[in-house]
Amino acid sequence: MFGRRPDGRRVKGIDPVMRITPYIMPMRCDAQVFLKHKIDLEKLTHYVRRQKEEKGEQISYMQIIVAAYVRAISDNPEVNRYITNKQLFARNNCSAAFTILKNPDNIDDGEAVVKIKFDLTDTIYDVRDRMEAAVAANRGDQPAGFIDKLLAFLFAVPGLATVIVTLVRLLDRYGIAPGILMDELPFYVGMYITNTASIGLHDVNHHLYNWGNVGLFFGMGTSEKDAVVEDGVTHMKRFLPLGITADERVCSGAHYARFFRSMKHYLERPDLLETPPKTVRFDEGMEYHEKKINE
């Protein structure tokens, strides 16, 4: 309300064309743009293997992708904005969410959603540590989390879920929804990523949720082989496909292009993620920080 929300602040002085766009496309499903990208899997595999052999560090492909996202946001804060009630807001955190199996050896044990906040100075090791800590806290025989308890309560009374969800969506529209819900619910993050390769599926272009403010959805798929020409020689090469869905109302196409170029650069040179960025850009008046795991 009045330009402020628990997770952000309204952006002023934006281009009139950008300002009118949410009125033309009021819902995220209206404004979805689908992209495809293929990551050089040979480079990623070499990097992961070298980290393990030379430094004793275990790093996954997903962790590299998330780390590249965090670093790209550190230089492109415009992509970390979102639309609510036809207004553009700057997010006061850098966050990501993903779904995990509670028990990787038994899919019948159900799933859990992991949500993590990052600091824009995070290295790839910081990102990995945050992700691993969040997964460990939600896997195995851990006590039920806030969301599980909330859902159990909602479904205990017939019709209560409909009433509460309708109320929360109304409060969210005007920026007065409880901050604890935004902290816990995975619909309030800058990036949602799913690793469908882990269950043997191809990459997907997942839809954006109309509830919440997820602006980017990444879908990792099973590896593919393509013929490429390098140094005049044609050979087969492995790639990791990414399906990307973006909310085009968040920023201009030029800003998105710069952001994705940045991500691609770091995915091709993940060693650059081992040290903090030299500079970090924030939206005006929106500087934020997250304590490191080991501090």
Coordinates of C-alpha atoms in Angstrom, one line a residue:
M1 CA 0.0 0.0 0.0
F2 CA 1.2 3.6 -0.8
G3 CA 4.0 2.2 -3.0
R4 CA 5.5 -0.1 -0.4
R5 CA 5.2 -3.9 0.1
P6 CA 7.0 -6.3 2.5
D7 CA 9.0 -7.5 -0.5
G8 CA 9.6 -4.3 -2.5
R9 CA 8.9 -0.7 -3.4
R10 CA 7.2 0.9 -6.3
V11 CA 9.4 2.0 -9.2
K12 CA 8.8 5.6 -10.3
G13 CA 9.7 7.5 -13.4
I14 CA 9.5 4.6 -15.7
D15 CA 9.0 4.8 -19.5
P16 CA 5.3 5.4 -20.4
V17 CA 5.3 2.3 -22.7
M18 CA 6.5 0.1 -19.9
R19 CA 3.9 1.7 -17.6
I20 CA 1.0 1.0 -19.8
T21 CA 2.0 -2.6 -20.5
P22 CA 0.5 -4.1 -17.4
Y23 CA -2.9 -2.5 -18.3
I24 CA -2.8 -4.2 -21.7
M25 CA -1.6 -7.5 -20.2
P26 CA -2.9 -7.6 -16.6
M27 CA -1.9 -11.2 -15.8
R28 CA 1.5 -13.0 -16.0
C29 CA 0.0 -15.6 -18.3
D30 CA -0.8 -12.8 -20.7
A31 CA 2.8 -11.6 -20.8
Q32 CA 4.8 -14.9 -20.9
V33 CA 7.7 -15.0 -23.2
F34 CA 9.3 -18.4 -23.9
L35 CA 13.0 -18.8 -24.6
K36 CA 15.4 -21.7 -25.2
H37 CA 19.1 -21.8 -24.4
K38 CA 21.6 -24.6 -24.6
I39 CA 24.6 -24.6 -22.2
D40 CA 27.8 -26.1 -23.3
L41 CA 27.8 -29.3 -21.1
E42 CA 31.4 -30.2 -21.9
K43 CA 32.6 -26.9 -20.3
L44 CA 30.3 -27.4 -17.2
T45 CA 31.4 -31.0 -16.8
H46 CA 35.1 -30.1 -17.1
Y47 CA 34.6 -27.4 -14.5
V48 CA 32.7 -29.6 -12.0
R49 CA 35.3 -32.3 -12.4
R50 CA 38.2 -29.9 -11.9
Q51 CA 36.6 -28.4 -8.8
K52 CA 36.4 -31.9 -7.3
E53 CA 39.8 -33.1 -8.2
E54 CA 41.8 -29.9 -7.6
K55 CA 39.9 -28.2 -4.7
G56 CA 37.7 -31.0 -3.3
E57 CA 34.6 -28.9 -3.9
Q58 CA 31.3 -30.6 -4.9
I59 CA 29.3 -28.4 -7.2
S60 CA 26.2 -29.3 -9.3
Y61 CA 24.9 -28.0 -12.6
M62 CA 21.9 -26.4 -11.0
Q63 CA 24.1 -24.6 -8.5
I64 CA 26.1 -23.1 -11.3
I65 CA 23.0 -21.9 -13.1
V66 CA 21.6 -20.3 -9.9
A67 CA 25.0 -18.7 -9.2
A68 CA 25.1 -17.3 -12.7
Y69 CA 21.6 -15.9 -12.1
V70 CA 22.6 -14.2 -8.9
R71 CA 25.7 -12.7 -10.5
A72 CA 23.7 -11.4 -13.5
I73 CA 21.2 -9.8 -11.2
S74 CA 24.1 -8.0 -9.4
D75 CA 24.6 -6.1 -12.6
N76 CA 21.0 -6.0 -13.9
P77 CA 18.7 -5.1 -11.1
E78 CA 15.9 -4.2 -13.6
V79 CA 15.3 -7.9 -14.1
N80 CA 14.7 -8.4 -10.4
R81 CA 11.5 -6.2 -10.5
Y82 CA 7.9 -7.5 -10.6
I83 CA 4.4 -6.4 -11.4
T84 CA 1.6 -6.4 -8.8
N85 CA -1.8 -4.7 -9.3
K86 CA -0.5 -3.3 -12.6
Q87 CA 2.3 -1.5 -10.8
L88 CA 6.0 -2.0 -11.2
F89 CA 8.0 -2.8 -8.0
A90 CA 11.7 -3.3 -7.2
R91 CA 12.3 -6.4 -5.2
N92 CA 14.2 -6.0 -1.9
N93 CA 15.9 -9.4 -2.1
C94 CA 17.5 -11.8 -4.6
S95 CA 15.7 -15.1 -4.3
A96 CA 15.1 -18.4 -5.9
A97 CA 12.9 -21.5 -5.3
F98 CA 12.9 -25.1 -6.5
T99 CA 11.1 -28.3 -5.7
I100 CA 12.9 -31.3 -4.2
L101 CA 12.0 -34.9 -3.4
K102 CA 11.8 -35.4 0.4
N103 CA 13.4 -38.8 -0.2
P104 CA 15.3 -39.2 -3.5
D105 CA 15.0 -42.9 -3.2
N106 CA 11.2 -43.0 -2.8
I107 CA 9.1 -40.5 -4.8
D108 CA 6.0 -41.6 -2.9
D109 CA 7.3 -39.7 0.2
G110 CA 6.3 -36.5 -1.5
E111 CA 7.9 -33.2 -2.4
A112 CA 9.0 -30.0 -0.6
V113 CA 9.6 -26.5 -2.0
V114 CA 12.8 -24.8 -1.1
K115 CA 13.1 -21.0 -1.1
I116 CA 16.4 -19.2 -0.6
K117 CA 17.5 -15.6 -0.4
F118 CA 21.0 -14.7 -1.7
D119 CA 23.4 -11.8 -1.3
L120 CA 24.5 -10.2 -4.5
T121 CA 28.1 -10.6 -3.4
D122 CA 27.7 -14.4 -3.2
T123 CA 30.3 -16.6 -4.9
I124 CA 29.4 -19.9 -6.4
Y125 CA 30.5 -21.5 -3.1
D126 CA 28.2 -19.2 -1.1
V127 CA 25.3 -20.1 -3.4
R128 CA 26.1 -23.8 -3.1
D129 CA 26.2 -23.6 0.7
R130 CA 22.9 -21.8 0.9
M131 CA 21.2 -24.3 -1.5
E132 CA 22.6 -27.4 0.3
A133 CA 21.6 -26.0 3.7
A134 CA 18.0 -25.4 2.5
V135 CA 17.8 -28.9 1.0
A136 CA 19.1 -30.6 4.1
A137 CA 16.5 -28.7 6.2
N138 CA 13.7 -30.0 4.1
R139 CA 14.8 -33.5 3.4
G140 CA 14.3 -36.7 5.4
D141 CA 12.4 -36.9 8.7
Q142 CA 12.4 -33.2 9.3
P143 CA 9.5 -31.6 11.3
A144 CA 6.7 -30.2 9.1
G145 CA 7.5 -26.7 7.9
F146 CA 5.4 -23.6 8.0
I147 CA 3.8 -24.3 4.6
D148 CA 3.0 -27.9 5.4
K149 CA 1.3 -26.9 8.7
L150 CA -0.6 -24.1 7.0
L151 CA -1.9 -26.4 4.2
A152 CA -2.9 -29.0 6.8
F153 CA -4.9 -26.4 8.7
L154 CA -6.6 -25.0 5.5
F155 CA -7.7 -28.5 4.4
A156 CA -8.9 -29.5 7.8
V157 CA -12.1 -27.5 7.3
P158 CA -14.1 -27.8 4.1
G159 CA -14.1 -24.6 2.1
L160 CA -11.6 -22.8 4.4
A161 CA -8.8 -23.0 1.8
T162 CA -11.0 -21.1 -0.8
V163 CA -11.8 -18.4 1.7
I164 CA -8.3 -17.9 3.0
V165 CA -6.6 -18.0 -0.5
T166 CA -9.2 -15.4 -1.8
L167 CA -8.5 -13.2 1.2
V168 CA -4.7 -13.4 0.9
R169 CA -4.8 -12.7 -2.8
L170 CA -6.9 -9.6 -2.1
L171 CA -4.5 -8.4 0.6
D172 CA -1.6 -9.1 -1.7
R173 CA -3.1 -7.0 -4.5
Y174 CA -3.0 -4.0 -2.2
G175 CA 0.4 -4.8 -0.6
I176 CA -0.9 -5.6 2.9
A177 CA -0.6 -9.4 2.9
P178 CA 1.4 -10.7 5.9
G179 CA 5.1 -10.5 5.3
I180 CA 5.6 -14.0 6.8
L181 CA 3.6 -15.5 3.9
M182 CA 5.8 -13.8 1.3
D183 CA 8.9 -15.0 3.2
E184 CA 7.6 -18.6 3.1
L185 CA 5.6 -19.0 0.0
P186 CA 7.6 -19.9 -3.2
F187 CA 5.4 -17.7 -5.4
Y188 CA 7.3 -14.6 -4.2
V189 CA 10.8 -15.1 -5.7
G190 CA 12.7 -13.6 -8.6
M191 CA 13.5 -17.0 -10.1
Y192 CA 12.0 -20.5 -9.9
I193 CA 14.0 -23.4 -11.3
T194 CA 13.1 -27.0 -11.9
N195 CA 15.5 -29.8 -12.7
T196 CA 13.3 -32.1 -14.8
A197 CA 16.5 -33.9 -16.0
S198 CA 16.6 -35.4 -12.5
I199 CA 13.5 -37.4 -13.3
G200 CA 14.5 -38.1 -16.9
L201 CA 12.4 -35.5 -18.7
H202 CA 13.2 -32.9 -21.4
D203 CA 13.5 -29.2 -20.6
V204 CA 10.1 -27.4 -20.2
N205 CA 8.9 -23.9 -20.6
H206 CA 6.9 -23.8 -17.3
H207 CA 4.1 -21.3 -16.9
L208 CA 4.5 -18.3 -14.6
Y209 CA 2.1 -18.2 -11.6
N210 CA -0.5 -15.5 -11.6
W211 CA -0.4 -15.5 -7.8
G212 CA 2.8 -14.0 -6.4
N213 CA 5.5 -12.3 -8.4
V214 CA 7.8 -14.9 -10.0
G215 CA 9.3 -13.2 -13.0
L216 CA 11.5 -16.0 -14.4
F217 CA 11.1 -19.8 -14.6
F218 CA 14.0 -22.0 -15.6
G219 CA 13.5 -25.6 -16.7
M220 CA 16.6 -27.9 -16.9
G221 CA 16.3 -30.9 -19.2
T222 CA 18.2 -34.0 -20.0
S223 CA 21.4 -33.5 -22.0
E224 CA 21.3 -33.4 -25.8
K225 CA 23.9 -33.9 -28.5
D226 CA 24.2 -31.6 -31.5
A227 CA 26.6 -31.3 -34.4
V228 CA 28.8 -28.3 -34.1
V229 CA 31.7 -26.8 -36.2
E230 CA 34.7 -25.8 -34.3
D231 CA 38.0 -24.8 -35.9
G232 CA 36.7 -26.1 -39.2
V233 CA 35.9 -29.5 -37.8
T234 CA 32.4 -30.9 -37.4
H235 CA 31.8 -33.1 -34.4
M236 CA 29.1 -34.0 -31.8
K237 CA 28.9 -32.0 -28.6
R238 CA 26.7 -32.3 -25.5
F239 CA 24.5 -29.5 -24.3
L240 CA 22.3 -28.9 -21.3
P241 CA 19.0 -27.4 -22.6
L242 CA 17.2 -24.7 -20.6
G243 CA 13.6 -23.7 -21.1
I244 CA 13.1 -20.1 -19.9
T245 CA 9.8 -18.3 -19.3
A246 CA 9.9 -14.6 -18.6
D247 CA 7.4 -11.9 -17.7
E248 CA 8.0 -9.3 -20.5
R249 CA 6.3 -6.5 -18.5
V250 CA 9.1 -6.4 -15.9
C251 CA 11.7 -4.5 -18.0
S252 CA 12.6 -3.7 -21.5
G253 CA 13.8 -6.2 -24.1
A254 CA 17.2 -4.5 -24.0
H255 CA 17.5 -5.0 -20.3
Y256 CA 16.5 -8.7 -20.7
A257 CA 19.0 -9.1 -23.5
R258 CA 21.9 -7.7 -21.4
F259 CA 20.9 -9.9 -18.4
F260 CA 20.8 -13.1 -20.5
R261 CA 24.2 -12.2 -22.2
S262 CA 25.6 -11.8 -18.7
M263 CA 24.2 -15.2 -17.6
K264 CA 25.6 -16.9 -20.7
H265 CA 29.0 -15.3 -20.1
Y266 CA 29.1 -16.8 -16.5
L267 CA 27.8 -20.2 -17.6
E268 CA 30.6 -20.4 -20.1
R269 CA 33.2 -19.2 -17.6
P270 CA 31.9 -20.4 -14.2
D271 CA 35.4 -19.9 -12.7
L272 CA 34.5 -16.2 -12.7
L273 CA 31.9 -16.9 -10.1
E274 CA 34.5 -18.1 -7.5
T275 CA 35.2 -14.5 -6.4
P276 CA 32.7 -11.8 -5.4
P277 CA 31.7 -9.2 -8.1
K278 CA 33.8 -6.0 -8.1
T279 CA 30.6 -3.8 -8.1
V280 CA 27.0 -4.4 -7.4
R281 CA 24.1 -2.4 -8.8
F282 CA 20.8 -1.9 -6.9
D283 CA 17.6 -0.1 -7.7
E284 CA 17.7 3.4 -6.1
G285 CA 17.1 3.1 -2.4
M286 CA 16.8 -0.7 -2.5
E287 CA 20.1 -2.0 -1.2
Y288 CA 19.8 -5.3 0.6
H289 CA 22.1 -8.0 2.1
E290 CA 21.9 -11.6 3.4
K291 CA 24.3 -12.9 6.0
K292 CA 26.7 -15.6 4.7
I293 CA 26.1 -19.2 5.8
N294 CA 29.5 -19.5 7.5
E295 CA 29.5 -16.1 9.2

